[in-house]
């Protein structure tokens, strides 16, 4: 296959590039960057020195997409919707967008979290690529919106509760590492502000709540279903840890076994007997989950950890591509994580 990665100099695009360069079915990769066009990829992503001696291409996105089997976009939010029309016209076999632009089909929900959409008529072409839940449903998709990193971890935790009667909307406490904010430092994201520190942000309305609610409402078959995402910055580079808490209307028993049964056939989700830790997934496409109930069965907690740049970005995008094309779902994604890291 011929693949293009647009925005390959960024953190998410870089991880995606590392994965597609090792994918057994990918024969040719074009990696674009505006600021680093002509620079050897391994100069910017030194860990890729063994994988490629190519340089970043200067191609405009539509030009890079022409003749490709799959095009991945890893651009800042809002950029992909501005260029999607011309990208589609250039005729690639499949488009996978890692930004938020095409994740939410409900126009009002999108606008509430992101403002006006630049290409609303194109949104319904995109399937939501939550690979570990949607699995073979993605077969044949030609346009996929890869879920956000917080949303991926939160939805994998929520999935086990989808058909339980609840007394109140679940609350999900989430902590992300600094790579979630991309490579350009800001006063709240660069090292002195993040190291040895932890803080909440986007209280009562993080953007990823939009896509989370759309999926949750579909699973619950309830257009008014609610859930609350509480996001925090943590003093580490990679990973997202979420803890979901919910009050159930009827006592539940064996919640962990129930969640394990739901994911039994999904290759990248492991349900553990103990709470998972971030370092167990860093560098891998795995999600680790553990669920527990209170002694009376009326309160439930579900913990989920992922690597935000792999399961939360590039890895899930490649998994969705594999599923959409009917390839081995695990192709190019079997590397285990690294510990210590
Ligand atoms: N970081 C994460 O954990 C994560 C997880 C899930 C999804 N995402 C999503 O992935 C996207 C990228 O995030 P990031 O964290 O990787 O940000 P980032 O590190 O800031 O990278 C964004 C990249 O986009 C490139 N770019 C922007 N416009 C371009 C264009 N027209 N043509 C070519 N390259 C262009 C920029 O490079 P040049 O200036 O050199 O072009 C930059 O390297 C965002 O939409 C984000 O929401 C990120």
Short mmCIF file of C-alpha atoms and ligand atoms in Angstrom, two decimals:
data_model
loop_
_atom_site.label_atom_id
_atom_site.label_comp_id
_atom_site.label_asym_id
_atom_site.label_seq_id
_atom_site.Cartn_x
_atom_site.Cartn_y
_atom_site.Cartn_z
CA UNK A 1 0.00 0.00 0.00
CA UNK A 2 1.00 3.59 -0.56
CA UNK A 3 0.39 5.79 2.48
CA UNK A 4 0.71 9.51 3.23
CA UNK A 5 1.03 10.99 6.72
CA UNK A 6 0.18 14.69 6.68
CA UNK A 7 1.48 16.53 9.74
CA UNK A 8 4.17 13.90 10.30
CA UNK A 9 6.45 16.23 12.27
CA UNK A 10 4.01 16.45 15.20
CA UNK A 11 3.74 14.10 18.16
CA UNK A 12 0.68 12.19 16.93
CA UNK A 13 1.84 12.22 13.29
CA UNK A 14 5.30 11.07 14.38
CA UNK A 15 3.96 8.03 16.22
CA UNK A 16 1.73 7.24 13.29
CA UNK A 17 4.71 7.48 10.95
CA UNK A 18 6.75 5.13 13.16
CA UNK A 19 3.93 2.58 13.03
CA UNK A 20 3.20 2.74 9.28
CA UNK A 21 6.93 2.50 8.47
CA UNK A 22 6.89 -0.89 10.24
CA UNK A 23 3.53 -2.07 8.90
CA UNK A 24 3.88 -5.26 6.83
CA UNK A 25 1.38 -4.14 4.18
CA UNK A 26 2.79 -0.62 3.67
CA UNK A 27 5.25 -0.34 0.79
CA UNK A 28 5.65 3.42 0.36
CA UNK A 29 5.23 6.29 2.84
CA UNK A 30 5.11 10.03 2.12
CA UNK A 31 5.49 12.17 5.25
CA UNK A 32 4.68 15.88 4.98
CA UNK A 33 5.56 18.87 7.12
CA UNK A 34 5.34 22.57 6.32
CA UNK A 35 8.08 23.72 8.68
CA UNK A 36 10.50 20.79 8.11
CA UNK A 37 10.08 20.10 4.39
CA UNK A 38 13.38 18.77 3.02
CA UNK A 39 14.72 17.83 6.47
CA UNK A 40 15.62 14.15 7.05
CA UNK A 41 12.81 12.57 9.08
CA UNK A 42 15.35 10.91 11.42
CA UNK A 43 16.85 14.32 12.25
CA UNK A 44 13.53 15.35 13.79
CA UNK A 45 12.41 11.89 14.98
CA UNK A 46 15.81 10.33 15.90
CA UNK A 47 14.27 7.00 16.92
CA UNK A 48 13.29 6.46 13.28
CA UNK A 49 16.89 6.39 12.02
CA UNK A 50 16.72 2.62 11.58
CA UNK A 51 13.40 2.83 9.76
CA UNK A 52 13.92 5.47 7.08
CA UNK A 53 16.42 7.82 5.48
CA UNK A 54 13.64 9.78 3.70
CA UNK A 55 12.99 13.49 4.15
CA UNK A 56 9.80 15.34 4.98
CA UNK A 57 7.95 16.29 1.81
CA UNK A 58 6.66 19.79 1.16
CA UNK A 59 3.54 18.59 -0.70
CA UNK A 60 0.26 20.30 -0.02
CA UNK A 61 -2.19 17.79 1.52
CA UNK A 62 -4.25 17.18 -1.64
CA UNK A 63 -1.08 16.64 -3.66
CA UNK A 64 0.29 14.19 -1.07
CA UNK A 65 -3.03 12.30 -1.08
CA UNK A 66 -3.18 11.75 -4.85
CA UNK A 67 -2.61 8.10 -5.79
CA UNK A 68 -2.41 6.90 -2.17
CA UNK A 69 -4.30 3.97 -0.74
CA UNK A 70 -4.52 5.57 2.70
CA UNK A 71 -4.00 9.16 3.88
CA UNK A 72 -3.65 10.01 7.56
CA UNK A 73 -4.04 13.60 8.75
CA UNK A 74 -2.52 14.62 12.08
CA UNK A 75 -3.06 18.37 11.95
CA UNK A 76 -4.13 20.88 14.54
CA UNK A 77 -7.86 20.96 15.18
CA UNK A 78 -9.80 22.83 12.49
CA UNK A 79 -7.20 22.40 9.72
CA UNK A 80 -8.48 19.14 8.27
CA UNK A 81 -12.05 20.40 7.76
CA UNK A 82 -10.69 23.37 5.77
CA UNK A 83 -8.79 21.16 3.34
CA UNK A 84 -10.97 18.00 3.32
CA UNK A 85 -12.95 18.92 0.19
CA UNK A 86 -9.84 19.19 -1.99
CA UNK A 87 -8.32 16.14 -0.29
CA UNK A 88 -11.37 14.00 -1.15
CA UNK A 89 -11.31 15.35 -4.72
CA UNK A 90 -7.72 14.14 -5.10
CA UNK A 91 -9.11 10.59 -4.79
CA UNK A 92 -7.20 8.61 -2.13
CA UNK A 93 -8.60 5.17 -1.28
CA UNK A 94 -9.14 5.98 2.39
CA UNK A 95 -8.83 9.01 4.69
CA UNK A 96 -8.20 8.76 8.42
CA UNK A 97 -8.30 12.05 10.34
CA UNK A 98 -6.79 12.24 13.82
CA UNK A 99 -8.21 15.67 14.63
CA UNK A 100 -11.61 16.36 16.16
CA UNK A 101 -13.14 17.88 13.01
CA UNK A 102 -15.13 14.83 11.86
CA UNK A 103 -15.71 12.91 15.09
CA UNK A 104 -19.13 14.33 16.02
CA UNK A 105 -22.10 13.86 13.69
CA UNK A 106 -24.53 15.94 15.76
CA UNK A 107 -23.92 19.46 14.43
CA UNK A 108 -25.13 21.20 17.59
CA UNK A 109 -22.93 19.06 19.81
CA UNK A 110 -19.93 19.80 17.60
CA UNK A 111 -20.64 23.52 17.64
CA UNK A 112 -21.08 23.55 21.41
CA UNK A 113 -17.54 22.22 21.85
CA UNK A 114 -15.65 23.49 18.80
CA UNK A 115 -17.66 26.33 17.25
CA UNK A 116 -18.81 26.51 13.64
CA UNK A 117 -17.73 23.66 11.36
CA UNK A 118 -15.82 24.50 8.14
CA UNK A 119 -17.23 21.53 6.16
CA UNK A 120 -20.45 20.29 7.81
CA UNK A 121 -21.64 18.50 4.65
CA UNK A 122 -18.67 16.10 4.85
CA UNK A 123 -19.07 15.01 8.48
CA UNK A 124 -21.46 12.12 7.76
CA UNK A 125 -18.95 10.48 5.46
CA UNK A 126 -16.77 9.70 8.49
CA UNK A 127 -17.12 6.63 10.70
CA UNK A 128 -16.11 7.06 14.33
CA UNK A 129 -13.03 4.86 14.64
CA UNK A 130 -13.25 3.53 18.20
CA UNK A 131 -11.51 0.39 17.03
CA UNK A 132 -11.75 -1.77 20.16
CA UNK A 133 -15.51 -1.37 20.35
CA UNK A 134 -16.51 -1.07 16.69
CA UNK A 135 -14.22 -3.83 15.39
CA UNK A 136 -15.53 -5.34 12.15
CA UNK A 137 -18.22 -2.66 11.87
CA UNK A 138 -15.45 -0.50 10.40
CA UNK A 139 -14.97 -2.87 7.44
CA UNK A 140 -15.28 -0.96 4.19
CA UNK A 141 -15.16 2.53 5.75
CA UNK A 142 -13.47 4.98 3.38
CA UNK A 143 -13.29 7.87 5.83
CA UNK A 144 -12.59 7.46 9.54
CA UNK A 145 -12.39 9.99 12.35
CA UNK A 146 -9.94 8.61 14.92
CA UNK A 147 -11.26 9.29 18.45
CA UNK A 148 -9.58 11.72 20.82
CA UNK A 149 -7.18 10.40 23.43
CA UNK A 150 -9.26 11.24 26.54
CA UNK A 151 -12.40 10.08 24.73
CA UNK A 152 -10.81 6.72 23.86
CA UNK A 153 -9.87 5.91 27.46
CA UNK A 154 -13.15 7.23 28.85
CA UNK A 155 -15.31 5.37 26.31
CA UNK A 156 -13.48 2.10 26.91
CA UNK A 157 -14.22 2.54 30.62
CA UNK A 158 -17.86 3.51 29.93
CA UNK A 159 -18.53 0.63 27.55
CA UNK A 160 -18.91 -1.87 30.39
CA UNK A 161 -21.74 0.21 31.86
CA UNK A 162 -23.63 0.76 28.61
CA UNK A 163 -26.55 -1.51 29.50
CA UNK A 164 -26.60 -1.09 33.29
CA UNK A 165 -29.38 0.97 34.91
CA UNK A 166 -27.73 4.03 36.46
CA UNK A 167 -28.94 6.41 39.16
CA UNK A 168 -26.92 9.38 37.84
CA UNK A 169 -24.57 10.22 34.95
CA UNK A 170 -21.19 8.51 35.39
CA UNK A 171 -18.26 10.74 36.33
CA UNK A 172 -14.85 10.07 34.78
CA UNK A 173 -11.72 11.47 36.40
CA UNK A 174 -8.98 11.60 33.76
CA UNK A 175 -5.28 12.51 33.88
CA UNK A 176 -3.09 13.00 30.82
CA UNK A 177 0.62 13.34 30.22
CA UNK A 178 2.20 16.36 28.57
CA UNK A 179 2.54 14.86 25.07
CA UNK A 180 -1.26 15.16 24.80
CA UNK A 181 -0.83 18.89 24.23
CA UNK A 182 1.33 18.60 21.09
CA UNK A 183 4.85 19.84 20.53
CA UNK A 184 4.44 23.63 20.67
CA UNK A 185 4.91 24.73 24.31
CA UNK A 186 2.44 27.11 25.92
CA UNK A 187 2.54 28.69 29.41
CA UNK A 188 0.44 25.81 30.80
CA UNK A 189 1.96 22.96 28.82
CA UNK A 190 5.73 23.40 28.86
CA UNK A 191 7.99 21.57 31.26
CA UNK A 192 8.29 23.94 34.26
CA UNK A 193 4.51 24.23 34.46
CA UNK A 194 3.92 20.49 34.13
CA UNK A 195 6.76 18.74 35.99
CA UNK A 196 6.04 18.11 39.70
CA UNK A 197 2.60 19.59 39.18
CA UNK A 198 -0.98 18.54 38.61
CA UNK A 199 -4.02 20.62 37.78
CA UNK A 200 -7.54 20.39 36.42
CA UNK A 201 -8.55 22.16 33.24
CA UNK A 202 -11.63 22.69 31.05
CA UNK A 203 -13.82 22.10 34.12
CA UNK A 204 -17.44 21.17 33.37
CA UNK A 205 -16.94 21.00 29.64
CA UNK A 206 -13.80 19.45 28.17
CA UNK A 207 -14.09 19.24 24.38
CA UNK A 208 -13.84 15.47 24.30
CA UNK A 209 -17.16 15.32 26.16
CA UNK A 210 -18.86 16.02 22.81
CA UNK A 211 -17.72 12.85 21.06
CA UNK A 212 -17.99 10.89 24.29
CA UNK A 213 -21.64 11.91 24.74
CA UNK A 214 -22.51 11.08 21.14
CA UNK A 215 -21.22 7.52 21.53
CA UNK A 216 -22.65 7.11 25.05
CA UNK A 217 -26.09 8.26 23.86
CA UNK A 218 -25.97 5.76 20.99
CA UNK A 219 -25.00 2.90 23.30
CA UNK A 220 -27.67 3.88 25.84
CA UNK A 221 -30.25 4.47 23.07
CA UNK A 222 -31.04 7.65 24.97
CA UNK A 223 -30.47 11.04 23.28
CA UNK A 224 -30.46 12.74 26.69
CA UNK A 225 -27.90 10.46 28.38
CA UNK A 226 -25.16 12.35 30.20
CA UNK A 227 -21.65 11.62 31.45
CA UNK A 228 -19.05 13.96 32.92
CA UNK A 229 -15.36 14.01 31.97
CA UNK A 230 -13.03 15.70 34.49
CA UNK A 231 -9.65 16.33 32.88
CA UNK A 232 -6.30 16.91 34.57
CA UNK A 233 -2.71 17.49 33.52
CA UNK A 234 -0.29 15.08 35.16
CA UNK A 235 3.51 15.27 35.59
CA UNK A 236 4.43 12.59 33.05
CA UNK A 237 4.95 12.54 29.29
CA UNK A 238 2.92 9.63 27.94
CA UNK A 239 -0.37 8.12 28.88
CA UNK A 240 -3.89 8.68 30.11
CA UNK A 241 -5.37 7.20 33.27
CA UNK A 242 -9.11 7.39 33.84
CA UNK A 243 -11.23 6.31 36.80
CA UNK A 244 -14.96 6.16 36.19
CA UNK A 245 -17.39 6.18 39.11
CA UNK A 246 -21.11 5.41 38.87
CA UNK A 247 -24.09 4.61 41.08
CA UNK A 248 -26.11 1.72 39.70
CA UNK A 249 -29.84 1.28 40.26
CA UNK A 250 -29.63 -2.47 40.82
CA UNK A 251 -26.74 -4.21 42.58
CA UNK A 252 -24.12 -5.63 40.20
CA UNK A 253 -21.98 -8.68 40.91
CA UNK A 254 -18.80 -9.74 39.16
CA UNK A 255 -18.47 -6.47 37.28
CA UNK A 256 -14.87 -7.24 36.28
CA UNK A 257 -15.87 -10.60 34.77
CA UNK A 258 -18.71 -8.87 32.96
CA UNK A 259 -16.36 -6.29 31.42
CA UNK A 260 -13.84 -9.02 30.57
CA UNK A 261 -16.56 -10.92 28.71
CA UNK A 262 -17.44 -7.80 26.67
CA UNK A 263 -13.86 -7.43 25.47
CA UNK A 264 -13.05 -11.15 25.30
CA UNK A 265 -12.48 -11.15 21.54
CA UNK A 266 -10.79 -7.77 21.26
CA UNK A 267 -7.03 -8.23 20.83
CA UNK A 268 -5.86 -4.92 22.29
CA UNK A 269 -7.95 -4.76 25.46
CA UNK A 270 -6.91 -6.67 28.56
CA UNK A 271 -9.10 -6.72 31.65
CA UNK A 272 -6.91 -7.19 34.72
CA UNK A 273 -7.76 -8.47 38.20
CA UNK A 274 -6.10 -5.38 39.74
CA UNK A 275 -6.07 -1.67 38.80
CA UNK A 276 -3.80 -1.06 35.80
CA UNK A 277 -0.82 1.31 35.72
CA UNK A 278 0.28 3.72 32.98
CA UNK A 279 3.72 2.21 32.60
CA UNK A 280 2.10 -1.10 31.62
CA UNK A 281 0.82 0.42 28.36
CA UNK A 282 3.43 3.08 27.51
CA UNK A 283 4.71 2.42 23.99
CA UNK A 284 1.94 -0.06 23.11
CA UNK A 285 -1.48 -0.13 21.46
CA UNK A 286 -3.05 -1.84 24.48
CA UNK A 287 -5.77 -0.59 26.77
CA UNK A 288 -5.81 -2.11 30.26
CA UNK A 289 -9.02 -2.07 32.27
CA UNK A 290 -10.11 -3.12 35.74
CA UNK A 291 -13.63 -2.80 37.17
CA UNK A 292 -14.76 -3.12 40.79
CA UNK A 293 -18.05 -2.83 42.67
CA UNK A 294 -18.74 -1.85 46.28
CA UNK A 295 -19.71 -4.56 48.78
CA UNK A 296 -23.43 -3.82 48.26
CA UNK A 297 -23.00 -3.81 44.47
CA UNK A 298 -24.47 -0.32 44.10
CA UNK A 299 -21.31 1.61 43.23
CA UNK A 300 -18.99 0.80 40.37
CA UNK A 301 -15.49 1.98 39.49
CA UNK A 302 -13.77 1.29 36.18
CA UNK A 303 -10.13 2.16 35.61
CA UNK A 304 -8.59 2.33 32.11
CA UNK A 305 -5.05 3.23 30.99
CA UNK A 306 -3.79 3.89 27.47
CA UNK A 307 -0.79 5.41 25.73
CA UNK A 308 -2.29 8.67 24.41
CA UNK A 309 -0.05 8.74 21.32
CA UNK A 310 -0.63 5.11 20.34
CA UNK A 311 -4.00 3.76 21.49
CA UNK A 312 -5.18 7.39 21.81
CA UNK A 313 -3.89 8.45 18.36
CA UNK A 314 -1.60 6.70 15.83
CA UNK A 315 -2.07 3.09 16.96
CA UNK A 316 -5.84 3.26 17.01
CA UNK A 317 -5.77 4.94 13.58
CA UNK A 318 -3.69 2.07 12.15
CA UNK A 319 -5.96 -0.47 13.87
CA UNK A 320 -8.98 1.23 12.28
CA UNK A 321 -7.24 1.13 8.88
CA UNK A 322 -6.58 -2.61 9.31
CA UNK A 323 -10.22 -3.22 10.21
CA UNK A 324 -11.57 -1.08 7.38
CA UNK A 325 -9.41 -2.84 4.79
CA UNK A 326 -10.01 -6.35 6.17
CA UNK A 327 -6.32 -6.79 7.06
CA UNK A 328 -5.12 -8.57 10.19
CA UNK A 329 -6.36 -6.21 12.91
CA UNK A 330 -3.03 -6.47 14.73
CA UNK A 331 -0.78 -5.87 11.70
CA UNK A 332 1.96 -3.40 12.55
CA UNK A 333 0.76 -3.02 16.13
CA UNK A 334 2.11 -6.00 18.03
CA UNK A 335 5.11 -4.31 19.70
CA UNK A 336 4.76 -4.53 23.48
CA UNK A 337 5.26 -1.49 25.68
CA UNK A 338 8.49 -0.57 27.44
CA UNK A 339 9.09 -0.69 31.18
CA UNK A 340 10.64 1.05 32.99
CA UNK A 341 10.03 4.17 30.92
N1 LIG B 1 -1.03 14.46 21.14
C1 LIG B 1 -1.96 13.54 21.37
O1 LIG B 1 -1.91 12.82 22.37
C2 LIG B 1 -3.11 13.36 20.42
C3 LIG B 1 -3.96 12.26 20.61
C4 LIG B 1 -5.06 12.08 19.76
C5 LIG B 1 -5.28 12.98 18.73
N2 LIG B 1 -4.45 14.05 18.58
C6 LIG B 1 -4.76 14.97 17.49
O2 LIG B 1 -3.74 14.92 16.51
C7 LIG B 1 -3.57 16.20 15.93
C8 LIG B 1 -2.11 16.60 16.05
O3 LIG B 1 -1.79 16.67 17.42
P1 LIG B 1 -0.29 16.72 17.94
O4 LIG B 1 -0.37 16.56 19.40
O5 LIG B 1 0.55 15.78 17.16
O6 LIG B 1 0.08 18.22 17.56
P2 LIG B 1 1.50 18.82 17.16
O7 LIG B 1 2.58 18.08 17.86
O8 LIG B 1 1.38 20.29 17.38
O9 LIG B 1 1.60 18.54 15.61
C9 LIG B 1 0.75 19.11 14.63
C10 LIG B 1 1.51 19.06 13.33
O10 LIG B 1 0.68 19.46 12.25
C11 LIG B 1 1.56 19.98 11.25
N3 LIG B 1 0.74 20.69 10.30
C12 LIG B 1 -0.23 21.59 10.58
N4 LIG B 1 -0.81 21.99 9.43
C13 LIG B 1 -0.20 21.32 8.41
C14 LIG B 1 -0.35 21.29 7.01
N5 LIG B 1 -1.28 22.07 6.40
N6 LIG B 1 0.45 20.47 6.27
C15 LIG B 1 1.38 19.71 6.85
N7 LIG B 1 1.56 19.69 8.20
C16 LIG B 1 0.79 20.50 8.96
C17 LIG B 1 2.54 20.78 12.03
O11 LIG B 1 3.79 20.72 11.40
P3 LIG B 1 4.28 21.80 10.40
O12 LIG B 1 4.06 23.14 11.02
O13 LIG B 1 5.70 21.45 10.18
O14 LIG B 1 3.48 21.59 9.18
C18 LIG B 1 2.70 19.99 13.33
O15 LIG B 1 3.85 19.17 13.31
C19 LIG B 1 -4.50 17.18 16.68
O16 LIG B 1 -5.67 17.39 15.94
C20 LIG B 1 -4.80 16.44 17.96
O17 LIG B 1 -6.06 16.74 18.49
C21 LIG B 1 -3.36 14.24 19.38
#
